[in-house]
PDB file of C-alpha atoms in Angstrom:
ATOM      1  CA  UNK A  27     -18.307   6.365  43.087  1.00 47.00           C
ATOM      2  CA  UNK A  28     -20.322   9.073  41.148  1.00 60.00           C
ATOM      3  CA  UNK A  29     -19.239  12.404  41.783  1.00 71.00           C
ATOM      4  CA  UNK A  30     -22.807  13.357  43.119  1.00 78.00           C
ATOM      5  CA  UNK A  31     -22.002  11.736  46.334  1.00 78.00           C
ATOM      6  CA  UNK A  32     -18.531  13.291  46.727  1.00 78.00           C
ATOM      7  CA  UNK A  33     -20.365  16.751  46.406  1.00 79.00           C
ATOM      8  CA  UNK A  34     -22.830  16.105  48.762  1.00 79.00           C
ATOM      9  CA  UNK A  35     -20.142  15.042  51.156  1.00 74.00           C
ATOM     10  CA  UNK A  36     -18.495  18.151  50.926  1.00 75.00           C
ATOM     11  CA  UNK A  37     -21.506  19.852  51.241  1.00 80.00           C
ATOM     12  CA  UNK A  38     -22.217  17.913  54.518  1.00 79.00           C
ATOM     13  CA  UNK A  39     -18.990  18.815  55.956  1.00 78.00           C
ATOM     14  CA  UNK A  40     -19.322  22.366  54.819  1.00 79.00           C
ATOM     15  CA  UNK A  41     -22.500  22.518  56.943  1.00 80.00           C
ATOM     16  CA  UNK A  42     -20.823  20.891  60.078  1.00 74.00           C
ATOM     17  CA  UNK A  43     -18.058  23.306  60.276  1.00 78.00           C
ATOM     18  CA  UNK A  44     -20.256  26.132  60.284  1.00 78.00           C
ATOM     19  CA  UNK A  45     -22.839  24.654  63.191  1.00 77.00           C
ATOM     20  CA  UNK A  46     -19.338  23.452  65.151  1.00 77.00           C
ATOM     21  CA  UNK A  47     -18.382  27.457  64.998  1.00 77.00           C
ATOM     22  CA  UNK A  48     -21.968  28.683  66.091  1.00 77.00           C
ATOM     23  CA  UNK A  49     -21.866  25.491  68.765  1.00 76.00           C
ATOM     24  CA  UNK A  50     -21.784  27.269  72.664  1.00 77.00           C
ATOM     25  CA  UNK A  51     -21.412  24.251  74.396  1.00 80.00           C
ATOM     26  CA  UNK A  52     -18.245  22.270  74.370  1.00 77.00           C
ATOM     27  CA  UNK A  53     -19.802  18.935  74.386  1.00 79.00           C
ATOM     28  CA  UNK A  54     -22.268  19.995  71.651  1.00 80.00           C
ATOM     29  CA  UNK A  55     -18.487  21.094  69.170  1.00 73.00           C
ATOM     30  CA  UNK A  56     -17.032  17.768  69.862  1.00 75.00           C
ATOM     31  CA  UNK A  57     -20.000  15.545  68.867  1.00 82.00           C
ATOM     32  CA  UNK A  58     -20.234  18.067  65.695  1.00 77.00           C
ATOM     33  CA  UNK A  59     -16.375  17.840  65.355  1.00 76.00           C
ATOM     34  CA  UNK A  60     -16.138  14.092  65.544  1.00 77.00           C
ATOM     35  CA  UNK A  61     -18.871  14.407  62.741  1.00 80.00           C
ATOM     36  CA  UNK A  62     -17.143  16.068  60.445  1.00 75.00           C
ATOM     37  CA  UNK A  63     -13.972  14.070  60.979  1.00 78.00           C
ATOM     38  CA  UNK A  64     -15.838  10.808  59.986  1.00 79.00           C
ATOM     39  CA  UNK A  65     -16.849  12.601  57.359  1.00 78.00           C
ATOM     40  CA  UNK A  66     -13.938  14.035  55.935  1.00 76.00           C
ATOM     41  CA  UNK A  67     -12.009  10.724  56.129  1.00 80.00           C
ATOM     42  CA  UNK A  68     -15.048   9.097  53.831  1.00 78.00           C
ATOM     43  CA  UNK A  69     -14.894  12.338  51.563  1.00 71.00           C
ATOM     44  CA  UNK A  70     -10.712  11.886  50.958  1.00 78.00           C
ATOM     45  CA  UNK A  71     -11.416   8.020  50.233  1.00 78.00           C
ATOM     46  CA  UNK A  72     -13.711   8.641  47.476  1.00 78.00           C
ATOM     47  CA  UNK A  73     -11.393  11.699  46.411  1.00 73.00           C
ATOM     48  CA  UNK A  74      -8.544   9.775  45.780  1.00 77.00           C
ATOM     49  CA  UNK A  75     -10.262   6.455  44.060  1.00 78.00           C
ATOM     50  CA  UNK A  76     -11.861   8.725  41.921  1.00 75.00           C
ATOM     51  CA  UNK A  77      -8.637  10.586  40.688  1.00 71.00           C
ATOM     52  CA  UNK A  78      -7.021   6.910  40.360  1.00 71.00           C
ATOM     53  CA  UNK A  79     -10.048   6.050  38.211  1.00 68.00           C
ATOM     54  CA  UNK A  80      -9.832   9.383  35.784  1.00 62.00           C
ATOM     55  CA  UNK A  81      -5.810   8.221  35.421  1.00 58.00           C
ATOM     56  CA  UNK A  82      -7.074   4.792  34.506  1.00 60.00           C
ATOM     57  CA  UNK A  83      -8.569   6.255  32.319  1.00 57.00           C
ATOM     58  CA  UNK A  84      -6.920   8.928  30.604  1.00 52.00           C
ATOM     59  CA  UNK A  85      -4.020   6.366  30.543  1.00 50.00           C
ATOM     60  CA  UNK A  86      -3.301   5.272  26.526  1.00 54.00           C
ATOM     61  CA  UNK A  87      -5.287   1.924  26.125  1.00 51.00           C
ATOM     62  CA  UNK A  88      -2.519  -0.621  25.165  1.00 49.00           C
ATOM     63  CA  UNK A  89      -2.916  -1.295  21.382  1.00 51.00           C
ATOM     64  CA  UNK A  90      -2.212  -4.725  19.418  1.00 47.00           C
ATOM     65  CA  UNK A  91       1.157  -3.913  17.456  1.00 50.00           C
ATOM     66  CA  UNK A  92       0.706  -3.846  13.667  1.00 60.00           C
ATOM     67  CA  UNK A  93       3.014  -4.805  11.199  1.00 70.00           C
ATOM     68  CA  UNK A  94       3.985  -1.599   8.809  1.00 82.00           C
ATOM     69  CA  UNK A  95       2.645  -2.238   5.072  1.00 87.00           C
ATOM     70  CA  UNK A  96       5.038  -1.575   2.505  1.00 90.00           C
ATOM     71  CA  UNK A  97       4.487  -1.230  -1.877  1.00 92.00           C
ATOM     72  CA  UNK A  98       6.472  -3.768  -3.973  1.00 94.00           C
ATOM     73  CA  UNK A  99       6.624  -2.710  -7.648  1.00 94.00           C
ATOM     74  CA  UNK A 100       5.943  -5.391 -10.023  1.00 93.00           C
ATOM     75  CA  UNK A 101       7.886  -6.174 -13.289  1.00 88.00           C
ATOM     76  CA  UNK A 102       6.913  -8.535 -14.334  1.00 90.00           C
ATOM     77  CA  UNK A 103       3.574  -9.620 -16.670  1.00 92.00           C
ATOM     78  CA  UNK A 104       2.116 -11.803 -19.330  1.00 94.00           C
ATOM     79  CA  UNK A 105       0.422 -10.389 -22.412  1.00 95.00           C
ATOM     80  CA  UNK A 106      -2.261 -11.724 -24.946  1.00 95.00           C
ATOM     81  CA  UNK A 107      -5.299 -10.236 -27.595  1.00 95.00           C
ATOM     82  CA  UNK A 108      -7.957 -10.789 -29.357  1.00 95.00           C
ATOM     83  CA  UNK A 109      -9.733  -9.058 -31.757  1.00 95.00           C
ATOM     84  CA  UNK A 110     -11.067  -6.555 -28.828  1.00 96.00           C
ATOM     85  CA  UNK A 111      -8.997  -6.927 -25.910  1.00 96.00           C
ATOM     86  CA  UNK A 112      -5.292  -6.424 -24.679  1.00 96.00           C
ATOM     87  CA  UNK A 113      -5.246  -8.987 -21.502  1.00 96.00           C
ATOM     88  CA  UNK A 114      -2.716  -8.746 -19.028  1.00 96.00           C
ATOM     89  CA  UNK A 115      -1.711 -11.151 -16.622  1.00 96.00           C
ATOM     90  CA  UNK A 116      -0.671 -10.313 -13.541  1.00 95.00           C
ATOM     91  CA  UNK A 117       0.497 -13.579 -11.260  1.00 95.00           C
ATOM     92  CA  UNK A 118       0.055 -12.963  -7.514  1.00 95.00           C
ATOM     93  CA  UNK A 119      -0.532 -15.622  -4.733  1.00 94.00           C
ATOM     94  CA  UNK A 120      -3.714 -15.908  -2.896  1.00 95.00           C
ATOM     95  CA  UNK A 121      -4.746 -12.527  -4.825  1.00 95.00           C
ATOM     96  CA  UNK A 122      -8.717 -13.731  -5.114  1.00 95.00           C
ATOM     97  CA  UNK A 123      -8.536 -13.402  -1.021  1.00 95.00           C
ATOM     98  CA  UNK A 124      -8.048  -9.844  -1.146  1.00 94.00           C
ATOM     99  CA  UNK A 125     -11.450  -7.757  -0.932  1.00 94.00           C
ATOM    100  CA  UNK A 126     -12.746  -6.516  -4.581  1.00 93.00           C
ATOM    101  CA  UNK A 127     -12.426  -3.065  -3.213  1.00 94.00           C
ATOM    102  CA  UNK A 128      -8.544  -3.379  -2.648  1.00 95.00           C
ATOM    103  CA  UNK A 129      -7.762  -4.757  -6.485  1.00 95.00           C
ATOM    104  CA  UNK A 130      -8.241  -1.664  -8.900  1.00 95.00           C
ATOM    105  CA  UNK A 131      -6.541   0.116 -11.892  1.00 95.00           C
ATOM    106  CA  UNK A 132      -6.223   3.496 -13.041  1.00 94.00           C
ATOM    107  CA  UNK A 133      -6.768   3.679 -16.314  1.00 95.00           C
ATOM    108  CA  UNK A 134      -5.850   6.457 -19.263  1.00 95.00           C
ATOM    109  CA  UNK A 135      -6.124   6.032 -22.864  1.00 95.00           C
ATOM    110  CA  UNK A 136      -2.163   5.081 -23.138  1.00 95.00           C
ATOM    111  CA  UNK A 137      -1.497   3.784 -19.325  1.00 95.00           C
ATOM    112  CA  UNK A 138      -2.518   1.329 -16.647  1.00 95.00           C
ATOM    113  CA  UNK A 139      -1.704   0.761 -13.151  1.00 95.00           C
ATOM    114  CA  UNK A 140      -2.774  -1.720 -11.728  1.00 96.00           C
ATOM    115  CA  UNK A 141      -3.040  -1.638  -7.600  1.00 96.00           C
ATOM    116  CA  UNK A 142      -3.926  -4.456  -4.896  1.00 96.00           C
ATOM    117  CA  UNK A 143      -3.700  -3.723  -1.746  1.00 95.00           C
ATOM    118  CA  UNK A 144      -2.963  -5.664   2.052  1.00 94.00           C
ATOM    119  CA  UNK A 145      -2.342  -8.773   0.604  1.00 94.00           C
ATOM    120  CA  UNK A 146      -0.286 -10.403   3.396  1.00 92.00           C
ATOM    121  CA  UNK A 147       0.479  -6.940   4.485  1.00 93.00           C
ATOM    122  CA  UNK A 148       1.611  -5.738   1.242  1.00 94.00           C
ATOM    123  CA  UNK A 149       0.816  -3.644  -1.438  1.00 96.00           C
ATOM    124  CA  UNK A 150       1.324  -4.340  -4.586  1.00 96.00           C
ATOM    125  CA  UNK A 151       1.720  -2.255  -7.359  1.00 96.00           C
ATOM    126  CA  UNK A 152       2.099  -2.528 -11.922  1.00 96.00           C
ATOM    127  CA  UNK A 153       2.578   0.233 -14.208  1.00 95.00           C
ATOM    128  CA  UNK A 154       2.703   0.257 -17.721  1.00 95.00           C
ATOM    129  CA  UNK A 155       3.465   3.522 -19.556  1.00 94.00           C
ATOM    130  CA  UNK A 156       3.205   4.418 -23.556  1.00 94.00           C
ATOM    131  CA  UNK A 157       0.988   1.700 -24.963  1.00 95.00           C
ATOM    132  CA  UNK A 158       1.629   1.183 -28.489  1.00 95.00           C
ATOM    133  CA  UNK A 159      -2.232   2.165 -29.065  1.00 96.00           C
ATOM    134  CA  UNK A 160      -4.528   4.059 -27.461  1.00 96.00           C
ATOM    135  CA  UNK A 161      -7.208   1.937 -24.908  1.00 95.00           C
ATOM    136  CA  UNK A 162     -10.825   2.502 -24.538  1.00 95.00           C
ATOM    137  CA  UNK A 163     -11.039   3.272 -20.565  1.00 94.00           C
ATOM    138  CA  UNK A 164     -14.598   3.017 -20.153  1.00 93.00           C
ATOM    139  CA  UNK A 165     -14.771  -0.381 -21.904  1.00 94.00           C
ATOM    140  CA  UNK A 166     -11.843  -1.929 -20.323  1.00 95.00           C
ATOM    141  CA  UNK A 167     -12.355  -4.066 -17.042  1.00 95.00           C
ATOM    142  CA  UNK A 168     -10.333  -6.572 -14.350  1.00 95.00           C
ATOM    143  CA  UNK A 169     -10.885  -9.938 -12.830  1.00 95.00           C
ATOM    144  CA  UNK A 170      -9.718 -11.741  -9.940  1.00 95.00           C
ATOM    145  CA  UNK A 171      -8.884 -15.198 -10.371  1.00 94.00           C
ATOM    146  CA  UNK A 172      -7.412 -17.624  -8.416  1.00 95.00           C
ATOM    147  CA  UNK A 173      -3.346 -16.732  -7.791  1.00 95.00           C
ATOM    148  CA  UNK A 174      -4.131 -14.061 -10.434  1.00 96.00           C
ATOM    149  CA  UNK A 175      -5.416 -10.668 -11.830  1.00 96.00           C
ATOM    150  CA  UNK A 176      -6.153 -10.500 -15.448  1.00 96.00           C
ATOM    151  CA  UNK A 177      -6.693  -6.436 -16.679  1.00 96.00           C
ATOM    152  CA  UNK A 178      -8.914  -6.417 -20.257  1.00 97.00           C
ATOM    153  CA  UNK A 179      -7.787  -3.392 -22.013  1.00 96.00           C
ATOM    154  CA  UNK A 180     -10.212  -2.025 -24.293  1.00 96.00           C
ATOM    155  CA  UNK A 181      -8.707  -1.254 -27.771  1.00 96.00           C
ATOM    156  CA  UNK A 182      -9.829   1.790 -29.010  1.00 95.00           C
ATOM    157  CA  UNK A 183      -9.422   0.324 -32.795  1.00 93.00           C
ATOM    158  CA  UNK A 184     -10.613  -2.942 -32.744  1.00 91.00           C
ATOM    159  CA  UNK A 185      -9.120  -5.763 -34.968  1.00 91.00           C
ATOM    160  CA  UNK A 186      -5.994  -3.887 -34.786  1.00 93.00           C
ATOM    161  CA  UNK A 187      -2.675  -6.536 -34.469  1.00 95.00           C
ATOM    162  CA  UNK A 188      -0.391  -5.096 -31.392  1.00 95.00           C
ATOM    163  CA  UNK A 189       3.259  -6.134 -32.269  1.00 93.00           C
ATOM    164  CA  UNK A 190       4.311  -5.122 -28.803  1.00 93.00           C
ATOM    165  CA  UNK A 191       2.455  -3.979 -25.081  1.00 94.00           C
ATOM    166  CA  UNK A 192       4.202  -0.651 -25.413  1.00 94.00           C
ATOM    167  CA  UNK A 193       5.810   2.259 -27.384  1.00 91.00           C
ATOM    168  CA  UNK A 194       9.088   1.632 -25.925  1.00 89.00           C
ATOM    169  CA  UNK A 195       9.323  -1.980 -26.869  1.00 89.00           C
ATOM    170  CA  UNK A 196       8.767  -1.393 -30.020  1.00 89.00           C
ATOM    171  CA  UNK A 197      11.394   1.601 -30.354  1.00 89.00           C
ATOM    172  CA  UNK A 198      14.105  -1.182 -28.964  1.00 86.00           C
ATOM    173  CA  UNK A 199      13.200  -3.655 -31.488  1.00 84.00           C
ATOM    174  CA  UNK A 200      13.130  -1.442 -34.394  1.00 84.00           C
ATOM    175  CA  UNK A 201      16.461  -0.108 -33.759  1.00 82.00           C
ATOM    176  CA  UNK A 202      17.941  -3.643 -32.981  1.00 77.00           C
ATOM    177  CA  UNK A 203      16.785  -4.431 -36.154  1.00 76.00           C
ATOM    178  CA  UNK A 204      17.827  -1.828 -37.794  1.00 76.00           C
ATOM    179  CA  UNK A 205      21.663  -2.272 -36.357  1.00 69.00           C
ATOM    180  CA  UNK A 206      21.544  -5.760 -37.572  1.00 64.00           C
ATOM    181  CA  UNK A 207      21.105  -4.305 -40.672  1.00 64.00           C
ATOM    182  CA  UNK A 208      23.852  -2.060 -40.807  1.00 58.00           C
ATOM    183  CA  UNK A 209      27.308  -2.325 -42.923  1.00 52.00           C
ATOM    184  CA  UNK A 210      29.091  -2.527 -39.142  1.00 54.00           C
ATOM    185  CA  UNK A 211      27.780  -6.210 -38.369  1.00 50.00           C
ATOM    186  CA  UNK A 212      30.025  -7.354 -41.584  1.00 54.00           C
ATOM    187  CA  UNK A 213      32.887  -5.844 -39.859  1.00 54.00           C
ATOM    188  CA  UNK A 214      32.214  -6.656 -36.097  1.00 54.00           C
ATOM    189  CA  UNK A 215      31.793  -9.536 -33.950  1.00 59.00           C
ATOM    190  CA  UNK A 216      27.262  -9.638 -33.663  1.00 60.00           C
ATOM    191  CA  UNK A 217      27.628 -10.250 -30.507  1.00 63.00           C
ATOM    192  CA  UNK A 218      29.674  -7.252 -29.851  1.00 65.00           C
ATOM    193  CA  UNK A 219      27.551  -4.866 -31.675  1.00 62.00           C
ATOM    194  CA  UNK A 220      24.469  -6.141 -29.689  1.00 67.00           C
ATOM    195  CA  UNK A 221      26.054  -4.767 -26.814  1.00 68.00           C
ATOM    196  CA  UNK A 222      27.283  -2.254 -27.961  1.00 67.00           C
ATOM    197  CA  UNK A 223      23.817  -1.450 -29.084  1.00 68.00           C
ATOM    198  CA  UNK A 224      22.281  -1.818 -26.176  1.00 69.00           C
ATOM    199  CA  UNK A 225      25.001  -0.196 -23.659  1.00 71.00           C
ATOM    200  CA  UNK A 226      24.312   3.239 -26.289  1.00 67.00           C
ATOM    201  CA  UNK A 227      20.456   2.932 -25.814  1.00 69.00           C
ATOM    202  CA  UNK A 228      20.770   2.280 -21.879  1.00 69.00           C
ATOM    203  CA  UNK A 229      22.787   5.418 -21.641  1.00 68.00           C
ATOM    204  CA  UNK A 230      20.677   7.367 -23.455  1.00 64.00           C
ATOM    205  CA  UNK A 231      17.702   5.901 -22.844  1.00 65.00           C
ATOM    206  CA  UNK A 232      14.706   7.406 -19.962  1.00 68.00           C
ATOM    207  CA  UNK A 233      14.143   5.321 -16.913  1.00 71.00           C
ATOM    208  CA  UNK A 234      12.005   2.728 -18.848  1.00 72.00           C
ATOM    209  CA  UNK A 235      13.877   1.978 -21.662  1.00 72.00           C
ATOM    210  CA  UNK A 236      16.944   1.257 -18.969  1.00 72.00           C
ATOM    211  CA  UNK A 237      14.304  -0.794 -16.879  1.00 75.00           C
ATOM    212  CA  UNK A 238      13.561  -3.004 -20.204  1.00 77.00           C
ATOM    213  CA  UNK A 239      17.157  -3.061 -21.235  1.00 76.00           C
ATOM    214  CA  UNK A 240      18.260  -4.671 -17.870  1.00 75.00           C
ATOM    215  CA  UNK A 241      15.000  -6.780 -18.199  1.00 74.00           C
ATOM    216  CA  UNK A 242      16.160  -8.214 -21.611  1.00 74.00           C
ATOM    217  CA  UNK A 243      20.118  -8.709 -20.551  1.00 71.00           C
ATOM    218  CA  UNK A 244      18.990 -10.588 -17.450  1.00 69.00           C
ATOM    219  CA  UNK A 245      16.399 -12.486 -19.575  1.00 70.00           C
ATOM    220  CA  UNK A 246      19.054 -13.181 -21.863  1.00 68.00           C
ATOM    221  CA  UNK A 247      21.835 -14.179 -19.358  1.00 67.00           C
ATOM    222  CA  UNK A 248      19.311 -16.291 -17.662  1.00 63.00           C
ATOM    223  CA  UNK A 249      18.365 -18.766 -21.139  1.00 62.00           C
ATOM    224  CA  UNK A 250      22.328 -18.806 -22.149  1.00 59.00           C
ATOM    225  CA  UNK A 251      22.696 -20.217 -18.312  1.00 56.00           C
ATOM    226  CA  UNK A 252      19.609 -23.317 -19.227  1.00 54.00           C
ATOM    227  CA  UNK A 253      20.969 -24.011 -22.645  1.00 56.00           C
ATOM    228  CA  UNK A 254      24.206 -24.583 -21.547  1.00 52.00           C
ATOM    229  CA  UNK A 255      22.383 -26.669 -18.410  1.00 50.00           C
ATOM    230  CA  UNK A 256      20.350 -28.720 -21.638  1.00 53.00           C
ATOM    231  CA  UNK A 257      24.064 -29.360 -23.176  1.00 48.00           C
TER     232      UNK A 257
END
């Protein structure tokens, strides 16, 4: 009921009152009286359906539960080049579902990241720090393909061989290598200077260099586990 009637209501009522007090005749405050009592009772009815309506709706509409997102960090990637490119392969079910808009990288001349986001409720998220070589952002692009995102990174120096994907791999190698070399390996078990080796870099290593060095142990643990399978 719009509140224009419940005014004029009260308005009516108003009115009565005042004739039933100027009323002389007892007859004549009775009919008036009775009046106003009709009226009253219709003007509380509307009152009170209109307050339950205003609850109804001030009352929180119920809302569909949703399922909290969450970021997963990815590891692991596949690398290959050509003359011009770095390409980076990123394997992710049911990836070429996801809207264009939600599958982007961020880009500098010695980083990536690479971001997708709400697939199956989850975001997902690849960074790769200290490229050997710097990239040329505005000519480097990304594709969506079917269970996969491929990132073309833009050499800066093209025809340029990359040994490695970044800095940090390299740095491991090179010092591997460079332990093999040394006078100790003559004198020690090679497999226990390889650890050794690596233990001394993990310890003093940043947060990337341990993140490779656990990558490469598990890697390792993982093909001594099949060839021993193959046997």
């Amino acid at each position: 009921m719009s509140c224009t009637k419940i005014s004029e209501l009260r308005q009516d009522i108003d009115e009565l009152n005042e004739l039933i007090k100027q009323a002389k005749r007892k007859k004549i405050q009775d009919i008036l009286s009775l009046e106003a009592r009709k009226l009253e009772t219709e003007w509380t009815s509307l009152k009170e359906n209109e307050n339950n309506a205003c609850a109804m709706d001030a009352s929180p509409a119920p809302t569909t539960s949703q399922k909290k997102r969450y970021q997963i960090k990815l590891n692991g990637y596949g690398w290959d080049q050509s003359d011009k490119y770095v390409k980076v392969f990123v394997t992710l079910k049911d990836v070429q579902n996801v809207p264009k808009e939600n599958v982007y990288c961020k880009l500098t001349d010695r980083s990536m990241e690479l971001h997708v986001e709400n697939l199956d409720n989850k975001d997902y998220l690849l960074v790769i720090n200290k490229l050997l070589y710097p990239i040329d952002v505005a000519g480097s692009h990304w594709k969506q393909k079917t269970d996969m995102v491929v990132i073309f990174l833009a050499k800066s120096e093209q025809n340029v061989k990359w040994s490695h994907m970044t800095e940090l791999e390299k740095k491991f190698e090179d010092q591997r290598s460079n332990r093999f070399k040394s006078d100790d390996l003559d004198k020690k078990d090679p497999q226990e200077s390889i650890m050794g080796l690596m233990k001394n870099m993990y310890e003093t290593g940043d947060d990337d260099m341990k993140r490779m060095i656990s990558k490469a142990w598990y890697e390792g643990q993982h093909k001594k586990k099949t060839d021993t399978l193959d046997l």
